């Protein structure tokens, strides 16, 4: 239902405004937890969205996070004329493990700042209907992105833009901004049974 | 490591056969829980798998479970020459809610048996590398498919075939057969905030 707002003008008249129907508020979705399927579910959303004619950008905050299979399938969708793009954020967000040296962290931080600018430009450009911030929660966790910066971007993004954020250990500030948060939890995992990851299925 | 099998021929000679290398045991994955992303993550796996050249069949156990967006994107992948197919299991597994009448249930059961035969034929045909049983847990839950029948199929399927089963309330018998089980849990949901589902994102 349209919202009716009333206020007083400087002359004391009552001004009645009808706010536009909020049909197309962009959703902020978060996939977190220690289980499988956070990035995979985001890819599924991308597939559904692009099939509906939405323009989709996937930004990867871990270099090499996407596999050959995903890239090839996305390329096939592009060649079919669908507006979908996947873009690694380059050096900015590389980190191999928690043991990264302090020197490395400083270099990464500088590169991350540059990558952040590109990310902000894309989000604010209004060229996209859905932007996936894949594994961004890691970049926040490892101190490469201040969480406040991400929260501010979520507040300032085009209202109708949908955003999906993925990665373990989503910060409470991000969860507070989200409309829908799903936690993927491991009930059991093939690794525990000594089975190595299957190409095409798990990577 | 390749397995070496020896046997005696009818003339008493020793025949040495080298069994094919068992690199590729098929995984059984289950996406369950009350949260978003069960089917969506399965779609993401399908995208990754087909990009890796695997032949993918998606069987839908709820009629109309897939949306226009998914179907269109999958059609685009097919037109790009990728071996992916999505198939509704037809009338067999329709059910609108838990209030289905007993008469309806009997009709559904008969149709479900026919659908089950088709499903079994596809799984056993060895034409596929990945088969997604989308929302099959509902069909089991509502008594349209005996869980033992599904377990037996998982035991008898081609060894290298990957299977993903989705839907809430996965039965313990199914979980016992799976290599990897992920529970998608709602932390918060847009519905709770009075926001209606967004086309292209949530359906």
PDB file of C-alpha atoms in Angstrom, chain B residues 11-81:
ATOM      1  CA  UNK B  11      41.551 -73.322 -21.037  1.00  0.00           C
ATOM      2  CA  UNK B  12      43.219 -72.727 -17.683  1.00  0.00           C
ATOM      3  CA  UNK B  13      45.288 -69.693 -18.764  1.00  0.00           C
ATOM      4  CA  UNK B  14      45.602 -66.854 -16.296  1.00  0.00           C
ATOM      5  CA  UNK B  15      43.852 -63.756 -17.585  1.00  0.00           C
ATOM      6  CA  UNK B  16      45.032 -60.464 -16.161  1.00  0.00           C
ATOM      7  CA  UNK B  17      42.653 -57.561 -16.351  1.00  0.00           C
ATOM      8  CA  UNK B  18      43.292 -54.083 -15.122  1.00  0.00           C
ATOM      9  CA  UNK B  19      40.132 -52.521 -13.767  1.00  0.00           C
ATOM     10  CA  UNK B  20      39.579 -48.897 -14.686  1.00  0.00           C
ATOM     11  CA  UNK B  21      40.978 -46.386 -12.216  1.00  0.00           C
ATOM     12  CA  UNK B  22      38.266 -45.490  -9.708  1.00  0.00           C
ATOM     13  CA  UNK B  23      38.936 -41.788  -9.615  1.00  0.00           C
ATOM     14  CA  UNK B  24      35.457 -40.569  -9.799  1.00  0.00           C
ATOM     15  CA  UNK B  25      33.123 -41.923  -7.190  1.00  0.00           C
ATOM     16  CA  UNK B  26      29.834 -40.137  -7.571  1.00  0.00           C
ATOM     17  CA  UNK B  27      28.924 -37.898  -4.682  1.00  0.00           C
ATOM     18  CA  UNK B  28      25.541 -37.803  -3.025  1.00  0.00           C
ATOM     19  CA  UNK B  29      24.825 -34.286  -1.801  1.00  0.00           C
ATOM     20  CA  UNK B  30      21.806 -33.189   0.218  1.00  0.00           C
ATOM     21  CA  UNK B  31      20.600 -29.598   0.676  1.00  0.00           C
ATOM     22  CA  UNK B  32      18.012 -29.428   3.417  1.00  0.00           C
ATOM     23  CA  UNK B  33      16.819 -27.099   6.209  1.00  0.00           C
ATOM     24  CA  UNK B  34      14.189 -24.388   6.426  1.00  0.00           C
ATOM     25  CA  UNK B  35      16.294 -21.630   4.851  1.00  0.00           C
ATOM     26  CA  UNK B  36      16.653 -20.264   1.358  1.00  0.00           C
ATOM     27  CA  UNK B  37      19.089 -21.633  -1.158  1.00  0.00           C
ATOM     28  CA  UNK B  38      18.474 -25.378  -1.282  1.00  0.00           C
ATOM     29  CA  UNK B  39      17.294 -25.470  -4.884  1.00  0.00           C
ATOM     30  CA  UNK B  40      19.310 -22.387  -5.736  1.00  0.00           C
ATOM     31  CA  UNK B  41      22.567 -23.972  -4.594  1.00  0.00           C
ATOM     32  CA  UNK B  42      21.675 -27.075  -6.619  1.00  0.00           C
ATOM     33  CA  UNK B  43      21.250 -24.828  -9.675  1.00  0.00           C
ATOM     34  CA  UNK B  44      24.675 -23.348  -8.957  1.00  0.00           C
ATOM     35  CA  UNK B  45      26.142 -26.861  -8.879  1.00  0.00           C
ATOM     36  CA  UNK B  46      24.400 -27.587 -12.193  1.00  0.00           C
ATOM     37  CA  UNK B  47      25.954 -24.447 -13.705  1.00  0.00           C
ATOM     38  CA  UNK B  48      29.434 -25.372 -12.478  1.00  0.00           C
ATOM     39  CA  UNK B  49      29.055 -28.996 -13.568  1.00  0.00           C
ATOM     40  CA  UNK B  50      27.842 -28.248 -17.090  1.00  0.00           C
ATOM     41  CA  UNK B  51      30.648 -25.717 -17.462  1.00  0.00           C
ATOM     42  CA  UNK B  52      33.012 -28.570 -16.683  1.00  0.00           C
ATOM     43  CA  UNK B  53      31.484 -30.654 -19.444  1.00  0.00           C
ATOM     44  CA  UNK B  54      29.364 -32.873 -17.201  1.00  0.00           C
ATOM     45  CA  UNK B  55      25.977 -33.945 -18.507  1.00  0.00           C
ATOM     46  CA  UNK B  56      23.324 -32.611 -16.153  1.00  0.00           C
ATOM     47  CA  UNK B  57      19.678 -33.571 -15.660  1.00  0.00           C
ATOM     48  CA  UNK B  58      17.450 -31.647 -13.257  1.00  0.00           C
ATOM     49  CA  UNK B  59      14.297 -33.508 -12.245  1.00  0.00           C
ATOM     50  CA  UNK B  60      11.681 -31.425 -10.500  1.00  0.00           C
ATOM     51  CA  UNK B  61       9.499 -33.133  -7.969  1.00  0.00           C
ATOM     52  CA  UNK B  62       7.245 -30.142  -7.523  1.00  0.00           C
ATOM     53  CA  UNK B  63       5.397 -29.034 -10.596  1.00  0.00           C
ATOM     54  CA  UNK B  64       6.048 -25.402 -11.309  1.00  0.00           C
ATOM     55  CA  UNK B  65       8.942 -25.450  -8.876  1.00  0.00           C
ATOM     56  CA  UNK B  66      11.203 -23.865 -11.445  1.00  0.00           C
ATOM     57  CA  UNK B  67      10.633 -20.380 -12.615  1.00  0.00           C
ATOM     58  CA  UNK B  68      10.741 -18.740 -15.980  1.00  0.00           C
ATOM     59  CA  UNK B  69      14.176 -17.278 -15.184  1.00  0.00           C
ATOM     60  CA  UNK B  70      15.810 -20.612 -14.486  1.00  0.00           C
ATOM     61  CA  UNK B  71      14.199 -22.238 -17.493  1.00  0.00           C
ATOM     62  CA  UNK B  72      15.285 -19.441 -19.803  1.00  0.00           C
ATOM     63  CA  UNK B  73      18.866 -19.465 -18.535  1.00  0.00           C
ATOM     64  CA  UNK B  74      19.052 -23.250 -18.873  1.00  0.00           C
ATOM     65  CA  UNK B  75      17.655 -22.998 -22.400  1.00  0.00           C
ATOM     66  CA  UNK B  76      20.406 -20.487 -23.221  1.00  0.00           C
ATOM     67  CA  UNK B  77      23.012 -22.950 -21.960  1.00  0.00           C
ATOM     68  CA  UNK B  78      21.472 -25.709 -24.099  1.00  0.00           C
ATOM     69  CA  UNK B  79      21.537 -23.467 -27.141  1.00  0.00           C
ATOM     70  CA  UNK B  80      25.219 -22.868 -26.430  1.00  0.00           C
ATOM     71  CA  UNK B  81      25.612 -26.628 -26.853  1.00  0.00           C
TER      72      UNK B  81
END
